[in-house]
Short mmCIF file of C-alpha atoms in Angstrom, two decimals:
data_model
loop_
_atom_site.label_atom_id
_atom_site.label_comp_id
_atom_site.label_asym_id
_atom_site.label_seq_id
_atom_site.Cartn_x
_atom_site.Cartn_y
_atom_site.Cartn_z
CA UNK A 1 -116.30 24.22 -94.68
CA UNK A 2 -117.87 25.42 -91.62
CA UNK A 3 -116.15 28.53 -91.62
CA UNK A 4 -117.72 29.01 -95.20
CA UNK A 5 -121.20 28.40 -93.69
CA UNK A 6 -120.85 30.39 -90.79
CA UNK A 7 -119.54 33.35 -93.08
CA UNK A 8 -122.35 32.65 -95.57
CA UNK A 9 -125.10 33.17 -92.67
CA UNK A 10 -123.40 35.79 -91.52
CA UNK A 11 -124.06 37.63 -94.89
CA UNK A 12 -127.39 36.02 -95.21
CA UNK A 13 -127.90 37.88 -91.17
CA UNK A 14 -126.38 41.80 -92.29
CA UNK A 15 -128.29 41.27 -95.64
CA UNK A 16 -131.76 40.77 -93.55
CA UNK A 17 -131.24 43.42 -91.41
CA UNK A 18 -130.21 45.90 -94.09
CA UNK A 19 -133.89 44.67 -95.49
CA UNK A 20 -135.28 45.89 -92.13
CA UNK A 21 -133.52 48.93 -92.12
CA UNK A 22 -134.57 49.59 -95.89
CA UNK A 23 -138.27 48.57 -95.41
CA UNK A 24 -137.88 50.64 -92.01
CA UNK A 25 -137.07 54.35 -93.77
CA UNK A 26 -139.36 53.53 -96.52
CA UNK A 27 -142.22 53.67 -94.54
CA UNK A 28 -140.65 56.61 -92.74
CA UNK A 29 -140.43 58.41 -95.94
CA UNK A 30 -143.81 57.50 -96.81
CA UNK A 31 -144.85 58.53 -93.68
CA UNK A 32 -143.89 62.06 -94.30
CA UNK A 33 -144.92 62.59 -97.28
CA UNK A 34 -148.78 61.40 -96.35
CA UNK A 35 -147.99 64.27 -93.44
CA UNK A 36 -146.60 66.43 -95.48
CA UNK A 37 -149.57 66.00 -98.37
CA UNK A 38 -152.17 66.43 -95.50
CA UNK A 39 -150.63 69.36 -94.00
CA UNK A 40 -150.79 70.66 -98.09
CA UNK A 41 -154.48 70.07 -98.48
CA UNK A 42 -154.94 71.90 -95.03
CA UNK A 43 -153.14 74.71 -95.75
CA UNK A 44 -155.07 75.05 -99.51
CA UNK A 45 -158.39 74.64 -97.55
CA UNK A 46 -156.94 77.40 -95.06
CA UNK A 47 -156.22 79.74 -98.38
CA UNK A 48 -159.45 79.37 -100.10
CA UNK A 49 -161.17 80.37 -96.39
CA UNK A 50 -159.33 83.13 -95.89
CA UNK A 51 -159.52 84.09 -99.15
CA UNK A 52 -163.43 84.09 -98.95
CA UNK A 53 -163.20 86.34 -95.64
CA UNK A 54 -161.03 88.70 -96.87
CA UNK A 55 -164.15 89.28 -99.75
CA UNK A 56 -166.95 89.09 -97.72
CA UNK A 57 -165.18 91.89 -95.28
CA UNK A 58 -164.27 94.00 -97.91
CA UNK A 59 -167.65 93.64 -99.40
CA UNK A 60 -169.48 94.86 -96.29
CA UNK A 61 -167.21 97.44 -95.67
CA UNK A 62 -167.35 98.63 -99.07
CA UNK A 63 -171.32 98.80 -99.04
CA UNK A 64 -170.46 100.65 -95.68
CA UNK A 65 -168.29 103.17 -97.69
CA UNK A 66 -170.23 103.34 -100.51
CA UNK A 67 -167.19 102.43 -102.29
CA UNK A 68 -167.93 98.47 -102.46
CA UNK A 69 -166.47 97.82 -105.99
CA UNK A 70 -163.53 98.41 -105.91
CA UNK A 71 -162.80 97.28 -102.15
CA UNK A 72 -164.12 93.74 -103.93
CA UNK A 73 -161.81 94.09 -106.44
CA UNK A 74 -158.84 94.78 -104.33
CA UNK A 75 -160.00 92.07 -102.01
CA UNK A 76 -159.84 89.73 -105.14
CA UNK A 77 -156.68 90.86 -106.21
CA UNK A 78 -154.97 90.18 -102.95
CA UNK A 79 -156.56 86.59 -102.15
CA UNK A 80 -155.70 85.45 -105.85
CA UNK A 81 -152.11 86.71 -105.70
CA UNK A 82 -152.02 85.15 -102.13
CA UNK A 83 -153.25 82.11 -103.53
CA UNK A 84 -151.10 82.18 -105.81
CA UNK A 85 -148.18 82.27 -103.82
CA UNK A 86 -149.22 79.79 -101.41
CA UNK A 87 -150.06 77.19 -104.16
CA UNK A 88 -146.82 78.25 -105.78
CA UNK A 89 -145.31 77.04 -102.36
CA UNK A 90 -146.69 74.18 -102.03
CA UNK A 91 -146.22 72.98 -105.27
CA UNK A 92 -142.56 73.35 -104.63
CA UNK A 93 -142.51 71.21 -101.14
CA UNK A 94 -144.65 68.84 -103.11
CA UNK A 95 -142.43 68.21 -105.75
CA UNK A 96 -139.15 68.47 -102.86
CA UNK A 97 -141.63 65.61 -101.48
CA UNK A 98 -141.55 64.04 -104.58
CA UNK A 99 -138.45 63.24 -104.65
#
């Protein structure tokens, strides 16, 4: 009988601690992915301001030139195709996240 309790708390003892360790990378994982989602909205934030700098200095050169038009429009181009690409990126650790 007392080897039967002793066993039985000894179960009860690796079945609490694999709780710990459970509850322990849990929060680890949630951890990263609160890093991982803020580092996301950063770098979308970064995108859309570089984006908007790559315009404005095409647009003053291109007033410069004389030739603003279609140094906007090839400023445009490249920030939504970089865009693009970036969100395309992130959407993919997001989802990696995710899971």
């Amino acid at each position: 009988l007392a080897q039967k309790v002793s066993r039985e708390r000894e179960e009860a003892a690796a079945e609490r601690a694999q709780a710990v360790v459970d509850r322990r990378q849990a929060a680890d994982a949630a951890a990263t992915a609160i890093a991982v989602r803020g580092a996301l909205e950063t770098g979308k934030e970064s995108a859309r301001r570089a984006a908007a700098g790559r315009i404005l200095r095409a647009s003053a050169q291109g007033a410069a030139d004389g030739d603003g038009d279609s140094k906007v429009v090839d400023a445009l181009e490249r920030a939504v195709f970089g865009v693009a690409y970036r969100l395309r990126a992130l959407a993919e650790l997001t989802t990696a996240v995710d899971e």
